[in-house]
mmCIF file of C-alpha atoms in Angstrom:
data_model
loop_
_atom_site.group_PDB
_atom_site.id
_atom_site.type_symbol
_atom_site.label_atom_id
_atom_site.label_comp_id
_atom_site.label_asym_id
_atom_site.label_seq_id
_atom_site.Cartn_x
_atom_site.Cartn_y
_atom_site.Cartn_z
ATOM 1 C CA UNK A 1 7.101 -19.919 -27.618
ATOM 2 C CA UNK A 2 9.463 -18.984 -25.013
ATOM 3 C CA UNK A 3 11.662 -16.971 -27.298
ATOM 4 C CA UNK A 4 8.332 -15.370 -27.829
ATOM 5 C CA UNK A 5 7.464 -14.644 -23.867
ATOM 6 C CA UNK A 6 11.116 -13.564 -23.420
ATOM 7 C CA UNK A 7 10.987 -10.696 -26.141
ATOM 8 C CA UNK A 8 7.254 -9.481 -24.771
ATOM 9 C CA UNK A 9 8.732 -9.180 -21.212
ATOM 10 C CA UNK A 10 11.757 -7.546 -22.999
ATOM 11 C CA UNK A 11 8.846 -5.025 -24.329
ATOM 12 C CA UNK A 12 7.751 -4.032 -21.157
ATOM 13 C CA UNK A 13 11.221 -3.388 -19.670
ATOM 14 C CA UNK A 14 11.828 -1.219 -22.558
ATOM 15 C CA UNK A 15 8.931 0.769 -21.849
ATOM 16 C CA UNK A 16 10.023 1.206 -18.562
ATOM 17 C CA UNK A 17 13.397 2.395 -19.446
ATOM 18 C CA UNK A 18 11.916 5.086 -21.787
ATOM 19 C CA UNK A 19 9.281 6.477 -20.151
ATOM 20 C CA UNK A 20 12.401 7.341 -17.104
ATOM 21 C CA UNK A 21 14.351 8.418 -20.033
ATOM 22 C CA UNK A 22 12.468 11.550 -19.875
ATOM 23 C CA UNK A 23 13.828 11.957 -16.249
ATOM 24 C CA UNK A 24 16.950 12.800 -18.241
ATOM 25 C CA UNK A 25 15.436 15.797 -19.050
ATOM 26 C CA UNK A 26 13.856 17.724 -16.079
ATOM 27 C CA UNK A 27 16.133 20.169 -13.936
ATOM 28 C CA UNK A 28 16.760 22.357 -16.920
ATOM 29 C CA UNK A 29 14.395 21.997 -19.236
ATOM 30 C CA UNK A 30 11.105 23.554 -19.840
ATOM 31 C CA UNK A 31 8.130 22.000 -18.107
ATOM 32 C CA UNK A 32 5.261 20.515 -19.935
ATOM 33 C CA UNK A 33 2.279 22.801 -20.498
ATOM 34 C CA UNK A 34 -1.173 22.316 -18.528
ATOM 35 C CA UNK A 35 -2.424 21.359 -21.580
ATOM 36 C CA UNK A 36 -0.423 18.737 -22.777
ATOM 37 C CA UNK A 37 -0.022 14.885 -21.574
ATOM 38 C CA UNK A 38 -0.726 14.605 -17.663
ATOM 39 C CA UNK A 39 1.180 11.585 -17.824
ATOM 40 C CA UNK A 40 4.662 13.388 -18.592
ATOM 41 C CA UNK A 41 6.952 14.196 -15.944
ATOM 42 C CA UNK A 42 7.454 17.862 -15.024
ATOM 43 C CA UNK A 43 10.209 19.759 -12.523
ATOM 44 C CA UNK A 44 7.488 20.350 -10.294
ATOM 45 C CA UNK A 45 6.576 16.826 -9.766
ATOM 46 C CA UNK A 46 9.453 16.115 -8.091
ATOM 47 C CA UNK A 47 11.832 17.828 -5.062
ATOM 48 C CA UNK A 48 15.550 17.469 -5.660
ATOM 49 C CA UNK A 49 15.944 14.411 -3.834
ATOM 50 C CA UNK A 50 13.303 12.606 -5.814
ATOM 51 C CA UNK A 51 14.321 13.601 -8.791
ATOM 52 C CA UNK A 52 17.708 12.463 -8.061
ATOM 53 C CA UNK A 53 16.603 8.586 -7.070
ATOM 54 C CA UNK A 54 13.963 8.626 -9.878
ATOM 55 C CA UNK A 55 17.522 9.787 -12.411
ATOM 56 C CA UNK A 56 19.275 7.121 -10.671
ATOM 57 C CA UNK A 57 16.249 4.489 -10.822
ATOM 58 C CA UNK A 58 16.324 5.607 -14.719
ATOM 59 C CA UNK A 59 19.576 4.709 -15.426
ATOM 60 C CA UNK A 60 19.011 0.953 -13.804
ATOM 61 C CA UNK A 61 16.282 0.620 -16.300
ATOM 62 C CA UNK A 62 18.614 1.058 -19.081
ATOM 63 C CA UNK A 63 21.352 -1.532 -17.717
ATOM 64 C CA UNK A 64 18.066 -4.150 -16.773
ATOM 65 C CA UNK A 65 17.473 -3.905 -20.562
ATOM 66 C CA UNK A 66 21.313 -3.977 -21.656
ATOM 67 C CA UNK A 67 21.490 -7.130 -19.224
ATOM 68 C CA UNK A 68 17.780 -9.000 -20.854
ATOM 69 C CA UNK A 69 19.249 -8.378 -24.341
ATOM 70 C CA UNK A 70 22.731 -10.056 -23.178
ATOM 71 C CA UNK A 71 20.497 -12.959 -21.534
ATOM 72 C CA UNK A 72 17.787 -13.180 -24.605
ATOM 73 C CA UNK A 73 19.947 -13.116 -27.873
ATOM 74 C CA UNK A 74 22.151 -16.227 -26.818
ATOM 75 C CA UNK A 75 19.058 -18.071 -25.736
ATOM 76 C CA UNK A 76 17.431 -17.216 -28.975
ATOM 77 C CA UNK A 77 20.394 -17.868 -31.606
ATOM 78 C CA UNK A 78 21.592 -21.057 -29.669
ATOM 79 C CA UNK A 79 19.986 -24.014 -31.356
ATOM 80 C CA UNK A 80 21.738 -26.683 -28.972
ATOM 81 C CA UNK A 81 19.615 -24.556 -26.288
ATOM 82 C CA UNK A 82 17.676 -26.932 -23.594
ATOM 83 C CA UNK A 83 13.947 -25.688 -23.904
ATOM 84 C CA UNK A 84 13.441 -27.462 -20.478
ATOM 85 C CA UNK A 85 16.324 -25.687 -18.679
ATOM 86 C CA UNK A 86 14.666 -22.202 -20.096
ATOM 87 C CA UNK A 87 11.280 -23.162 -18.291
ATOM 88 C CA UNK A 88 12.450 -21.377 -15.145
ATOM 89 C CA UNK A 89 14.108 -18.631 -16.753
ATOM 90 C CA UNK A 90 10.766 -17.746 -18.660
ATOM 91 C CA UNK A 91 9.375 -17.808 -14.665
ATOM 92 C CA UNK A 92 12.231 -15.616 -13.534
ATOM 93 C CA UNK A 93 12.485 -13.105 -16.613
ATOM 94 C CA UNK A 94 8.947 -12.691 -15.183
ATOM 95 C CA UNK A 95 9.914 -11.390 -11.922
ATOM 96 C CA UNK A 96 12.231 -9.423 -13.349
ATOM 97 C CA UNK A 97 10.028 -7.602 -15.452
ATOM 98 C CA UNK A 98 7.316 -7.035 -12.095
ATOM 99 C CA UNK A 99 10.046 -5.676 -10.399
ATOM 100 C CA UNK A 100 11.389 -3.306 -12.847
ATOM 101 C CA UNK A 101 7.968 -2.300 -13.523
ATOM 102 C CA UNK A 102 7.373 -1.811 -9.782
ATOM 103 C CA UNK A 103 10.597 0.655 -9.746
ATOM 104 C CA UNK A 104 9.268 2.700 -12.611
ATOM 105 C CA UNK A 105 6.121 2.850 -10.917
ATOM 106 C CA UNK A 106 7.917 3.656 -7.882
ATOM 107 C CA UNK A 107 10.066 6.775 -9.015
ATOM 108 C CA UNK A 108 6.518 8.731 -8.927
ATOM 109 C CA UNK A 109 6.102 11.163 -5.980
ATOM 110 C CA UNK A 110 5.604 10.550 -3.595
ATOM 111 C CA UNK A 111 8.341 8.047 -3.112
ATOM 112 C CA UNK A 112 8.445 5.094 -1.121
ATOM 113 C CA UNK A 113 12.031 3.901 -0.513
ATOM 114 C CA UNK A 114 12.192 1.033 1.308
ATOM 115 C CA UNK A 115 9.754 -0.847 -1.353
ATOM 116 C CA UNK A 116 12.415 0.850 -4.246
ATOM 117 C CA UNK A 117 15.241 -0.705 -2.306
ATOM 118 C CA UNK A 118 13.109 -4.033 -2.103
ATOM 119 C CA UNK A 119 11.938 -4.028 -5.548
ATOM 120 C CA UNK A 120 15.560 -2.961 -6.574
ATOM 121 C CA UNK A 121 17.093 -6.384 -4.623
ATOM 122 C CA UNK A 122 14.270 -8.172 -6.490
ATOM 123 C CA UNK A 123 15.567 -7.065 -10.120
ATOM 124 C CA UNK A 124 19.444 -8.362 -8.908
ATOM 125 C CA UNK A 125 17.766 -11.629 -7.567
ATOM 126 C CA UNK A 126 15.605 -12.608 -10.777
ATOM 127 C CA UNK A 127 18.655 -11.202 -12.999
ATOM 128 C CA UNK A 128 20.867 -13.780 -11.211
ATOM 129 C CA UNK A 129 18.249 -16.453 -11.717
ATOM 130 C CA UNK A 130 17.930 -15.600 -15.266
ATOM 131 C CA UNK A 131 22.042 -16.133 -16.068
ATOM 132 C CA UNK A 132 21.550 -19.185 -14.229
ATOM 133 C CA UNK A 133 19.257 -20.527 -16.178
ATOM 134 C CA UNK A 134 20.774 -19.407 -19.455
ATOM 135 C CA UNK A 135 23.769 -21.196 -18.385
ATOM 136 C CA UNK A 136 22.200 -24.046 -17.489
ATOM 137 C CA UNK A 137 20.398 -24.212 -20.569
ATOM 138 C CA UNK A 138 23.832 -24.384 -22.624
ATOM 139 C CA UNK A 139 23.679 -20.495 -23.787
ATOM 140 C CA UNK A 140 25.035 -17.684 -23.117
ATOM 141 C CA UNK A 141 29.296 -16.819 -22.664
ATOM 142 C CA UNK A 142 31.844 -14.441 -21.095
ATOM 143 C CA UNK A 143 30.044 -11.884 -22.689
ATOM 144 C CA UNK A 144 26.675 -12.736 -20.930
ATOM 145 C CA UNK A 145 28.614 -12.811 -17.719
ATOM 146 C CA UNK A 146 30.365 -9.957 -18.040
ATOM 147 C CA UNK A 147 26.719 -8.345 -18.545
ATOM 148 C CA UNK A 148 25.483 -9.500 -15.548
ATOM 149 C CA UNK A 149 28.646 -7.977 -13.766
ATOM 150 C CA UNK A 150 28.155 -4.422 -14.957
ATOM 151 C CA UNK A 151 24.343 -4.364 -14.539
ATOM 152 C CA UNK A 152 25.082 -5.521 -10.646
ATOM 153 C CA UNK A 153 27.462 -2.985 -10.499
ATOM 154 C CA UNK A 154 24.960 -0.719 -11.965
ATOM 155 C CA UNK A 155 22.369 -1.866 -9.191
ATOM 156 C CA UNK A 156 25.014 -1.116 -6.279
ATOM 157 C CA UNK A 157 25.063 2.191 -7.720
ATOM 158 C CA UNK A 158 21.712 3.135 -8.008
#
């Protein structure tokens, strides 16, 4: 069950992380027609400096779900794992995922960026929790750690 509750918040951060993909693509690209999705981004949505944070914000997303896979897939495959010791870590993987939805939510115009920084400090915080647990638990190795370095790196940046 809480392999189970990990990989479904692993879903959503995914989700997040692709729909900015798309960021990826605007400054250059053709915009979307009238006619097609409303819910796509287009250059006009965005001035320069909103594109750039939402770009930057997009990249995060990718290193939050490079940093849940490198917390998750020890957790799962480790069968000396303590199922108590993951309790909090399901709690905190839940944070996580609130505030990495709240900074996909928040690269929309117009952008707010005192709650991005907040909800940005949030991700770090609930990340950290997260490796705690796992290494509490009896999972994870110098590889999980050496996740959580780059993806705080990756947060310093963005």
């Amino acid at each position: 069950a809480v392999a189970r509750e990990l990989m479904r918040m692993a879903t959503f951060v995914k989700d997040v992380s692709s729909e900015l993909e798309e960021l990826e693509e605007l400054g250059g690209a053709d915009d979307v027609g009238l006619d097609e999705d409303d819910l796509r981004f287009c250059d006009d949505d965005f001035d320069a400096s909103e594109l750039a944070i939402g770009k930057s914000i997009g990249t995060f997303a990718k290193a939050c779900l490079v940093l849940l896979k490198a917390l998750i897939v020890p957790m799962v495959k480790e069968k000396t794992t303590d199922l108590k010791a993951l309790e909090p870590c399901v709690e905190a993987c839940g944070r996580f995922r609130q505030s990495v939805e709240d900074l996909g939510a928040g690269v929309y115009p117009p952008q707010d960026t005192d709650e991005l920084k907040e909800s940005l400090t949030q991700t770090v915080k609930s990340a950290r929790e997260m490796y705690a647990c796992v290494r509490e638990a009896g999972a994870g190795d110098d590889e999980t750690k050496d996740a959580l370095d780059v993806f705080v790196a990756a947060s310093e940046i963005a």
